[in-house]
């Protein structure tokens, strides 16, 4: 200790007697080279004693230069790599020194600078930080030149600079041997706060036009704000969302590095590289270390080799520089789905790589044919260009488009086209793609909520909107009565995607067969106009159930057969199923009946009729029986009168039914009432008048009819409370009238009663709802067993 002090003392004397500035500089450098290693080798008590001994010299140094603490050796390429844990510890210790005011600083002498030049760099950490002038990376980590490989831009992001950032990190972690990467955000980051404001403006319907690179940066960063808003819920303040978005952005950048760099993923996978996030709190100077990305494990399985913009530069040597033709192998469904996701990501970040068609591409497609890896059923909206938003080349996608991305009014064309694509071209993925702010779906929603502006369909557009109202109806049912129009419209877009997927599965045996075998995947998606990204929805929840469908063709392409005496006998339960299936087609607006050919008419005339059902219905013009059961000529033996009753017509109606069930061997009789039946309402009114001794003013025949029907009105009134209204009594009387007619038939026709007892004929009841178009099948009369056992 004394010897060292004496040595230092002599050097101090030399320094103090130096006369020129150059002499002082040279001798100060000499003192540092000798004294610094000595001081750094002492333990703390000895160092303090040495500093006291040299206090006279220390006071002669320029103010603010803690040279004893600042003169540390620099890292060069001659040093070995620093373990990620050790590098992280160095960062933490440096930030602690920065906070305590004991920073070593980054003072270097010419020798150290020469070492860095001659031996090269070997930084222990690479940092992606914000360009904000209040966040100087080397200072807040109290680092020396050679310690940190610093990358900085507004928002510490890869957006708009992904090639530069990823390429720089691949150089640092590969060429320089750095094993620690830190993505560093900071509080109150103006870029993230600006992106959050952009997101909120867009979500409120006040989008800002992109007029500069800054606008583009804020727009692309808004996906971070969107995630933050989702995490915090709909009632979070914009300021709080922005603060959370700063944290989200750190992991967003880490995820980008892992997703788009094969070399970085490989180093992380084998433990040679660590990527962590951190947040610098500007109000305290504290760096909060946040650890790895929660998505690291899943992203390490990614197959993307390089960032989108870099891939674009090398597209001449990439498979994207050529087109798919018929000579290429078929692409499996999952691989095709990944190609769509990757293409959409390139489109969303503004780095598409697909080339325009060249003459050689055109010739290849013409000579070798097409082999698209995916078929897309999308909207015709000009804001959703399907080839562009998936960054697809000619020959990649088989695209079908119409308003509303639906099969309604175009089911034959759409289904037939997709069957061709799958069976003939070998495509293994179908994507039904909706998009936000779909005007066709919104129009259908308005039609459902507020009704059509006209009483009849006057155009193909009106017909399209009417057919899409089932989608609107389901959306309203899902969200309930308190949802606003925008919420309903957004949900209806989603419902419509699944509706179209279900249609394909229900009406195409070809597509069902490929799905069952695992060769075909039918998926859904929604293109978000505001972000450029596709939200992939997966398969239909009803897929397994729909795979059991037996329907061969879409409604517009199907044709029902006619029944003649040449057909096999049919059981009552089969007849009932035919009625139910036909009514369902009618109710959903997909009837199949029609297309009667000359040969069909000749067959009916030549071979005779063999109706599967006889129906006793009301003569009301709103209840056209053949229509509501979607029946072909020869299917139904129809008897109609006011009130679907035997009253005043029992001989005619009963005799007709005995002919039908006996001669024609029809196995089913359906007694069908309907809602809002004027005859029943009149009978109810007549009954109530009679109880009050009021005179009915109807004509003689009508009055007699109403009086006869008043029996069911009386039964209905007796079933209900005394406070029941006339409409409530009439509604119940409709149902009771159906059973009354069934009982009358069983009681007064021994022929039919005998057939019912032997199981050759079944008598069922139903009520047709004028509003919904559906028949409520009531089953048999509760009195049937008692009546037939009396014979």
JSON list of C-alpha atoms in Angstrom, two decimals, residues 98-99 130 132-136 140 185-190 279-288:
[
{"chain": "A", "resi": 98, "resn": "UNK", "atom": "CA", "xyz": [-27.72, 5.32, -12.86]},
{"chain": "A", "resi": 99, "resn": "UNK", "atom": "CA", "xyz": [-30.45, 5.64, -10.22]},
{"chain": "A", "resi": 130, "resn": "UNK", "atom": "CA", "xyz": [-37.37, 4.20, -28.62]},
{"chain": "A", "resi": 132, "resn": "UNK", "atom": "CA", "xyz": [-37.15, 9.47, -27.67]},
{"chain": "A", "resi": 133, "resn": "UNK", "atom": "CA", "xyz": [-34.35, 11.83, -26.60]},
{"chain": "A", "resi": 134, "resn": "UNK", "atom": "CA", "xyz": [-35.29, 11.32, -22.95]},
{"chain": "A", "resi": 135, "resn": "UNK", "atom": "CA", "xyz": [-34.32, 7.65, -23.11]},
{"chain": "A", "resi": 136, "resn": "UNK", "atom": "CA", "xyz": [-30.59, 7.46, -23.91]},
{"chain": "A", "resi": 140, "resn": "UNK", "atom": "CA", "xyz": [-29.72, 4.64, -18.28]},
{"chain": "A", "resi": 185, "resn": "UNK", "atom": "CA", "xyz": [-40.36, 0.58, -24.16]},
{"chain": "A", "resi": 186, "resn": "UNK", "atom": "CA", "xyz": [-40.92, 3.62, -22.00]},
{"chain": "A", "resi": 187, "resn": "UNK", "atom": "CA", "xyz": [-43.81, 5.30, -20.23]},
{"chain": "A", "resi": 188, "resn": "UNK", "atom": "CA", "xyz": [-45.79, 8.08, -21.95]},
{"chain": "A", "resi": 189, "resn": "UNK", "atom": "CA", "xyz": [-44.42, 7.03, -25.35]},
{"chain": "A", "resi": 190, "resn": "UNK", "atom": "CA", "xyz": [-45.73, 9.60, -27.83]},
{"chain": "A", "resi": 279, "resn": "UNK", "atom": "CA", "xyz": [-40.11, -0.76, -19.57]},
{"chain": "A", "resi": 280, "resn": "UNK", "atom": "CA", "xyz": [-38.26, 2.44, -18.67]},
{"chain": "A", "resi": 281, "resn": "UNK", "atom": "CA", "xyz": [-40.21, 4.63, -16.24]},
{"chain": "A", "resi": 282, "resn": "UNK", "atom": "CA", "xyz": [-39.30, 8.17, -17.16]},
{"chain": "A", "resi": 283, "resn": "UNK", "atom": "CA", "xyz": [-40.54, 9.68, -13.89]},
{"chain": "A", "resi": 284, "resn": "UNK", "atom": "CA", "xyz": [-38.23, 7.53, -11.73]},
{"chain": "A", "resi": 285, "resn": "UNK", "atom": "CA", "xyz": [-35.49, 6.31, -14.09]},
{"chain": "A", "resi": 286, "resn": "UNK", "atom": "CA", "xyz": [-36.26, 2.71, -13.11]},
{"chain": "A", "resi": 287, "resn": "UNK", "atom": "CA", "xyz": [-36.12, 0.00, -15.76]},
{"chain": "A", "resi": 288, "resn": "UNK", "atom": "CA", "xyz": [-38.80, -2.62, -15.12]}
]
